[in-house]
Coordinates of N, CA, C and O in Angstrom, one line a residue:
M212 N 28.0 67.1 -97.4 CA 27.5 66.6 -96.4 C 26.8 65.7 -96.9 O 26.4 65.1 -95.4
Q213 N 25.3 66.3 -98.1 CA 24.0 65.1 -97.6 C 25.1 63.2 -98.2 O 24.7 62.9 -97.1
M214 N 25.7 63.5 -98.5 CA 26.3 62.5 -98.8 C 26.8 61.4 -97.7 O 26.7 60.8 -97.1
I215 N 27.4 62.3 -96.3 CA 27.2 62.2 -95.2 C 26.7 61.6 -94.3 O 26.3 60.5 -93.7
R216 N 25.4 62.5 -94.6 CA 24.1 62.1 -93.7 C 23.5 61.4 -94.4 O 23.2 60.1 -94.2
K217 N 23.3 60.6 -95.6 CA 23.4 59.6 -96.4 C 24.0 58.2 -95.5 O 23.4 57.2 -95.7
I218 N 24.7 58.1 -95.3 CA 25.6 57.3 -95.0 C 25.6 56.9 -93.5 O 25.5 55.6 -93.8
L219 N 25.7 58.0 -92.9 CA 25.6 57.5 -91.5 C 24.1 57.3 -91.2 O 23.8 56.3 -90.2
S220 N 23.3 58.1 -92.2 CA 21.2 56.9 -92.0 C 22.1 55.7 -92.0 O 20.6 55.5 -91.9
V221 N 21.8 55.4 -93.5 CA 22.5 53.8 -93.9 C 23.0 52.8 -92.6 O 22.2 51.7 -91.7
V222 N 24.1 53.7 -92.2 CA 24.7 52.8 -90.4 C 23.9 52.3 -89.6 O 24.3 51.5 -88.8
L223 N 23.4 53.8 -89.3 CA 22.7 54.0 -88.0 C 21.2 52.8 -88.2 O 21.2 52.2 -87.1
S224 N 20.7 52.9 -89.4 CA 19.5 52.3 -90.0 C 20.0 50.7 -89.3 O 19.3 49.9 -89.2
L225 N 21.0 49.9 -90.3 CA 21.4 49.1 -90.3 C 22.0 48.4 -88.6 O 21.3 46.9 -88.1
A226 N 22.3 49.8 -87.6 CA 22.8 49.3 -86.4 C 21.5 48.9 -85.6 O 21.2 48.0 -84.8
A227 N 20.6 49.7 -86.1 CA 19.1 49.7 -85.1 C 18.8 47.8 -85.8 O 18.2 47.3 -84.0
A228 N 19.3 48.1 -87.0 CA 18.2 46.6 -87.5 C 19.1 44.9 -86.7 O 18.0 44.7 -86.3
T229 N 20.1 45.2 -86.4 CA 20.9 44.2 -85.7 C 20.6 43.8 -84.6 O 20.0 42.8 -83.9
C230 N 20.3 45.3 -83.6 CA 20.0 45.4 -82.7 C 17.9 44.2 -82.4 O 18.3 43.3 -81.3
L231 N 17.5 43.9 -83.7 CA 16.7 43.8 -83.0 C 16.5 42.7 -84.2 O 15.1 42.5 -84.5
A232 N 17.3 41.9 -83.6 CA 17.4 41.1 -84.9 C 15.9 39.3 -84.2 O 17.0 40.1 -83.0
A233 N 16.3 38.9 -84.4 CA 15.7 38.2 -83.8 C 16.6 37.3 -83.4 O 17.7 36.3 -84.1
A234 N 16.0 36.2 -82.4 CA 16.8 35.0 -81.9 C 16.2 34.0 -81.5 O 15.6 34.2 -81.3
D235 N 16.9 32.6 -82.9 CA 16.0 31.3 -82.4 C 16.3 30.8 -81.2 O 17.1 30.6 -81.5
I236 N 14.4 30.4 -80.8 CA 15.3 29.5 -79.2 C 15.9 28.3 -80.0 O 16.9 28.2 -78.5
N237 N 16.2 28.2 -81.4 CA 16.3 26.3 -80.8 C 17.6 26.6 -81.6 O 18.8 25.3 -81.8
K238 N 18.3 27.4 -82.0 CA 20.1 28.2 -81.9 C 20.6 29.4 -81.2 O 22.3 29.1 -81.2
A239 N 20.4 29.6 -81.0 CA 20.3 31.3 -79.7 C 21.7 30.3 -78.6 O 21.9 29.4 -77.7
S240 N 22.7 31.1 -78.5 CA 23.5 30.8 -77.1 C 22.7 31.1 -76.1 O 22.2 31.8 -76.1
Q241 N 23.4 31.0 -75.3 CA 22.8 31.7 -73.3 C 23.5 33.1 -73.8 O 22.2 33.7 -73.2
A242 N 23.6 33.7 -75.2 CA 24.0 35.3 -74.0 C 23.3 35.5 -75.3 O 22.5 36.8 -74.8
E243 N 22.4 35.4 -77.0 CA 21.7 35.2 -76.8 C 20.4 35.3 -76.6 O 19.9 36.5 -76.5
L244 N 19.7 34.2 -76.1 CA 18.4 33.9 -75.0 C 18.8 35.3 -73.6 O 17.5 35.7 -74.2
E245 N 19.7 35.2 -73.5 CA 20.1 37.2 -72.4 C 19.7 37.9 -72.8 O 19.0 38.9 -72.1
A246 N 19.9 38.7 -73.9 CA 19.8 39.6 -74.9 C 18.1 39.9 -75.2 O 18.2 40.7 -75.3
V247 N 17.4 39.2 -75.0 CA 16.5 39.0 -75.2 C 15.7 39.6 -73.8 O 15.5 39.0 -73.2
K248 N 14.7 41.0 -74.5 CA 14.5 42.0 -72.5 C 13.3 40.5 -72.0 O 12.6 39.5 -72.5
G249 N 13.9 40.5 -70.5 CA 12.8 39.4 -70.0 C 14.3 38.4 -69.0 O 13.4 37.4 -68.7
I250 N 15.0 38.3 -70.7 CA 15.6 36.2 -70.2 C 17.0 36.9 -69.8 O 17.1 37.8 -70.2
G251 N 16.3 36.3 -68.5 CA 17.7 36.4 -67.7 C 18.8 34.8 -67.6 O 18.8 33.8 -68.3
P252 N 19.4 35.0 -67.0 CA 20.3 33.5 -66.5 C 19.7 32.9 -66.5 O 20.4 31.4 -66.6
A253 N 18.6 32.5 -65.7 CA 17.5 31.0 -64.9 C 17.0 31.4 -66.3 O 17.0 29.3 -66.2
M254 N 16.4 32.0 -66.7 CA 15.4 31.6 -67.3 C 16.0 31.0 -69.0 O 15.5 30.1 -69.4
S255 N 16.8 31.6 -69.1 CA 18.2 31.2 -70.5 C 18.5 29.7 -69.7 O 18.8 29.1 -70.9
G256 N 19.2 29.3 -68.5 CA 20.0 28.2 -68.4 C 18.6 27.6 -68.7 O 19.0 25.8 -69.3
K257 N 17.2 27.2 -68.5 CA 15.9 26.6 -68.4 C 15.8 26.1 -69.7 O 15.4 25.2 -70.1
I258 N 15.2 27.4 -71.0 CA 15.3 27.0 -71.8 C 16.8 26.1 -72.7 O 16.5 24.7 -73.4
L259 N 18.1 26.0 -72.1 CA 18.7 26.2 -73.0 C 19.2 24.5 -72.6 O 19.1 23.1 -73.1
D260 N 18.4 23.6 -70.7 CA 18.5 22.7 -70.0 C 17.2 21.4 -71.3 O 17.4 20.5 -72.0
E261 N 15.8 22.4 -71.4 CA 14.7 21.7 -72.6 C 15.3 21.3 -74.1 O 15.4 20.3 -74.3
R262 N 16.1 22.6 -74.2 CA 17.0 22.1 -75.7 C 17.6 20.5 -75.9 O 18.0 20.9 -77.0
K263 N 18.3 21.3 -75.2 CA 19.2 19.6 -75.0 C 18.7 18.6 -75.4 O 19.4 18.0 -75.6
K264 N 17.1 18.1 -74.9 CA 16.5 17.1 -74.8 C 16.3 16.9 -75.8 O 15.5 15.2 -76.8
A265 N 15.6 18.0 -76.7 CA 15.0 17.5 -78.0 C 14.6 19.4 -78.7 O 14.4 20.1 -77.1
P266 N 14.8 19.6 -79.7 CA 14.5 20.6 -80.0 C 12.9 21.1 -79.8 O 12.1 20.3 -79.6
F267 N 13.0 22.7 -79.7 CA 11.2 23.3 -79.9 C 11.1 22.8 -81.2 O 11.7 23.4 -81.9
K268 N 9.5 22.7 -81.2 CA 8.6 22.6 -82.2 C 8.1 24.0 -82.4 O 7.7 23.7 -84.0
D269 N 7.6 24.6 -81.9 CA 6.4 25.5 -81.4 C 6.3 26.1 -79.8 O 6.8 25.8 -79.3
W270 N 5.8 27.2 -80.1 CA 5.9 27.8 -79.3 C 4.8 27.3 -78.3 O 5.1 27.2 -76.9
A271 N 3.6 26.2 -78.1 CA 2.9 26.0 -77.9 C 4.0 24.4 -76.6 O 3.6 24.5 -75.6
D272 N 4.7 24.2 -77.5 CA 6.3 23.0 -76.7 C 6.7 23.8 -75.9 O 7.6 23.4 -75.0
V273 N 7.1 25.1 -76.1 CA 8.2 26.3 -75.2 C 7.0 26.4 -74.2 O 7.8 25.6 -73.1
M274 N 5.8 26.4 -74.3 CA 4.8 26.8 -73.4 C 4.7 25.6 -72.3 O 4.7 26.0 -71.6
E275 N 4.6 24.4 -72.9 CA 4.8 23.5 -71.8 C 6.2 22.8 -71.8 O 5.4 22.5 -70.0
R276 N 7.0 23.1 -71.5 CA 8.8 22.1 -71.6 C 8.8 23.9 -70.1 O 9.6 22.8 -69.6
V277 N 9.0 24.6 -70.7 CA 9.7 25.6 -70.1 C 9.2 26.0 -68.7 O 7.8 26.9 -69.2
K278 N 9.7 25.7 -67.3 CA 8.5 26.3 -66.5 C 8.4 27.7 -66.3 O 9.7 28.6 -66.3
G279 N 7.1 28.4 -65.8 CA 7.3 29.6 -65.9 C 7.4 30.7 -67.6 O 7.1 32.4 -67.8
V280 N 7.1 29.9 -68.3 CA 6.6 30.7 -70.2 C 4.8 30.2 -70.2 O 5.2 29.1 -70.7
K281 N 3.9 31.2 -70.3 CA 3.1 30.7 -70.5 C 2.6 31.4 -71.9 O 3.6 32.6 -72.5
Q282 N 1.4 32.2 -71.4 CA 0.6 32.7 -73.2 C 1.4 34.4 -73.1 O 2.4 34.7 -73.8
A283 N 1.3 35.3 -71.7 CA 1.9 36.3 -71.6 C 3.7 36.5 -71.9 O 3.8 37.2 -72.3
T284 N 4.0 35.4 -70.6 CA 6.1 35.5 -71.0 C 6.4 34.7 -72.3 O 7.0 35.5 -73.4
A285 N 6.0 34.9 -73.4 CA 6.0 33.9 -74.4 C 5.5 34.7 -75.4 O 6.6 35.1 -76.2
A286 N 4.3 35.9 -75.1 CA 4.1 37.3 -75.9 C 5.5 38.3 -75.9 O 5.7 38.7 -76.7
K287 N 5.5 37.9 -74.7 CA 6.7 39.4 -74.2 C 7.7 39.0 -74.9 O 9.2 39.9 -75.6
Y288 N 9.1 38.0 -74.7 CA 9.4 37.4 -75.5 C 10.0 37.4 -77.0 O 10.9 37.8 -77.1
S289 N 8.6 36.9 -77.3 CA 8.3 37.7 -79.1 C 9.0 39.0 -79.4 O 9.4 39.2 -80.1
T290 N 8.5 39.9 -78.2 CA 7.8 40.7 -79.1 C 9.4 41.6 -78.5 O 10.3 42.0 -79.6
G291 N 10.3 40.9 -77.9 CA 11.5 40.8 -77.9 C 13.0 40.4 -78.7 O 13.7 40.7 -78.5
G292 N 11.9 39.8 -79.6 CA 12.7 38.7 -80.6 C 13.1 38.0 -80.6 O 14.0 37.3 -81.8
L293 N 12.4 37.2 -79.7 CA 12.4 35.3 -79.6 C 11.6 35.0 -80.2 O 10.9 34.7 -80.2
T294 N 12.3 33.5 -81.2 CA 11.0 33.5 -82.4 C 11.4 30.9 -81.9 O 12.6 31.2 -81.7
V295 N 10.3 31.1 -82.6 CA 10.7 29.9 -82.3 C 10.8 29.0 -83.6 O 9.5 29.2 -84.9
N296 N 11.2 28.6 -84.0 CA 12.0 27.7 -86.0 C 11.4 29.1 -86.5 O 11.1 29.2 -88.0
G297 N 11.6 30.5 -86.6 CA 11.1 30.9 -87.4 C 10.0 32.5 -87.2 O 9.7 33.3 -87.6
S298 N 9.0 31.3 -86.3 CA 8.2 32.5 -85.8 C 7.4 33.1 -85.0 O 8.6 32.6 -83.9
T299 N 7.1 34.2 -84.5 CA 6.6 34.9 -83.5 C 5.7 34.5 -82.6 O 5.0 33.4 -83.3
F300 N 5.3 34.7 -81.4 CA 4.4 33.9 -80.6 C 3.2 35.1 -81.9 O 2.4 33.8 -81.6
E301 N 2.7 35.6 -81.5 CA 1.9 35.9 -82.9 C 1.5 36.5 -83.5 O 0.3 34.8 -83.4
R302 N 2.2 35.0 -84.5 CA 1.2 34.5 -85.6 C 1.8 32.9 -85.8 O 0.6 32.4 -86.1
A303 N 2.4 32.1 -84.7 CA 1.6 31.3 -84.6 C 0.1 30.8 -83.7 O -1.0 29.8 -84.1
V304 N 0.0 31.7 -82.7 CA -1.1 32.4 -82.6 C -2.8 32.1 -83.4 O -3.3 32.4 -83.1
G305 N -2.0 33.5 -84.4 CA -3.1 33.6 -85.7 C -3.1 32.7 -85.7 O -4.8 32.2 -86.5
A306 N -2.1 32.2 -86.2 CA -2.3 30.2 -87.4 C -2.9 29.5 -87.0 O -4.5 28.8 -86.7
Q307 N -3.2 29.5 -85.4 CA -3.8 28.2 -83.9 C -5.2 29.1 -84.3 O -5.5 27.4 -84.8
V308 N -6.2 29.8 -84.7 CA -6.7 30.4 -84.6 C -8.1 30.3 -85.1 O -8.8 30.2 -85.2
A309 N -6.6 30.6 -86.9 CA -7.0 30.4 -87.7 C -8.2 29.1 -88.2 O -8.8 28.8 -88.8
A310 N -7.2 28.3 -87.7 CA -7.2 26.6 -88.4 C -8.8 26.7 -87.2 O -8.9 24.9 -87.5
A311 N -8.9 27.4 -85.9 CA -10.1 26.9 -85.1 C -11.5 27.2 -85.5 O -12.3 26.5 -85.0
T312 N -11.0 28.0 -86.7 CA -12.3 28.9 -86.5 C -12.9 27.9 -87.5 O -12.3 27.3 -88.9
V313 N -14.2 27.8 -87.8 CA -15.3 27.3 -88.0 C -15.8 28.3 -89.2 O -16.9 28.9 -88.6
P314 N -15.7 27.9 -91.2 CA -16.5 28.7 -91.5 C -17.7 29.2 -91.2 O -18.4 28.3 -90.5
A315 N -17.8 30.3 -91.4 CA -19.7 31.0 -91.2 C -21.2 30.0 -91.4 O -22.1 29.5 -91.5
A316 N -21.0 29.1 -93.0 CA -21.4 29.0 -93.9 C -22.3 27.1 -93.4 O -23.2 27.0 -92.7
E317 N -20.8 26.6 -92.0 CA -21.0 25.6 -91.5 C -21.9 26.0 -89.7 O -22.3 24.5 -89.6
L318 N -21.0 26.7 -89.2 CA -22.6 27.1 -88.8 C -24.1 27.9 -88.8 O -24.5 26.5 -88.2
K319 N -23.9 27.8 -89.4 CA -25.5 28.3 -90.4 C -25.8 26.9 -90.5 O -27.3 26.7 -89.7
S320 N -25.4 25.8 -91.4 CA -26.0 24.1 -91.2 C -25.9 23.8 -90.2 O -26.1 23.0 -89.4
E321 N -24.6 23.8 -88.4 CA -25.3 22.9 -88.0 C -26.2 23.5 -87.0 O -26.9 22.4 -87.0
K322 N -26.5 24.6 -87.1 CA -28.1 25.6 -86.6 C -29.5 25.1 -86.5 O -30.7 25.1 -86.0
K323 N -29.3 24.4 -88.3 CA -30.6 24.2 -89.3 C -31.2 22.7 -88.2 O -32.1 21.9 -88.2
K324 N -30.5 21.8 -88.1 CA -30.4 20.8 -87.7 C -31.2 20.4 -87.3 O -31.9 21.1 -86.0

């Protein structure tokens, strides 16, 4: 009986992981895009139309090219499983902030000048 419970547990875990699988914006079909919470037929159509022109480079590129996608929407889509070249929106924003951050030592030297 315990073996059946373990097997059932593993199967359910795999099913849950499959439901939460990321859909990459540059590879997903219209149906896969629409499976992301918040993306309907109109938005998936806009995404696919822009993707035909050129693959998306990053989240900033998506927000620039797809009308109606700004930071809040990008964050929602990312939470729903959408990625751009494997990156979530939160990770992309974190990397931009880290790159733009000036080390404290540099700030102190600027104040002394």
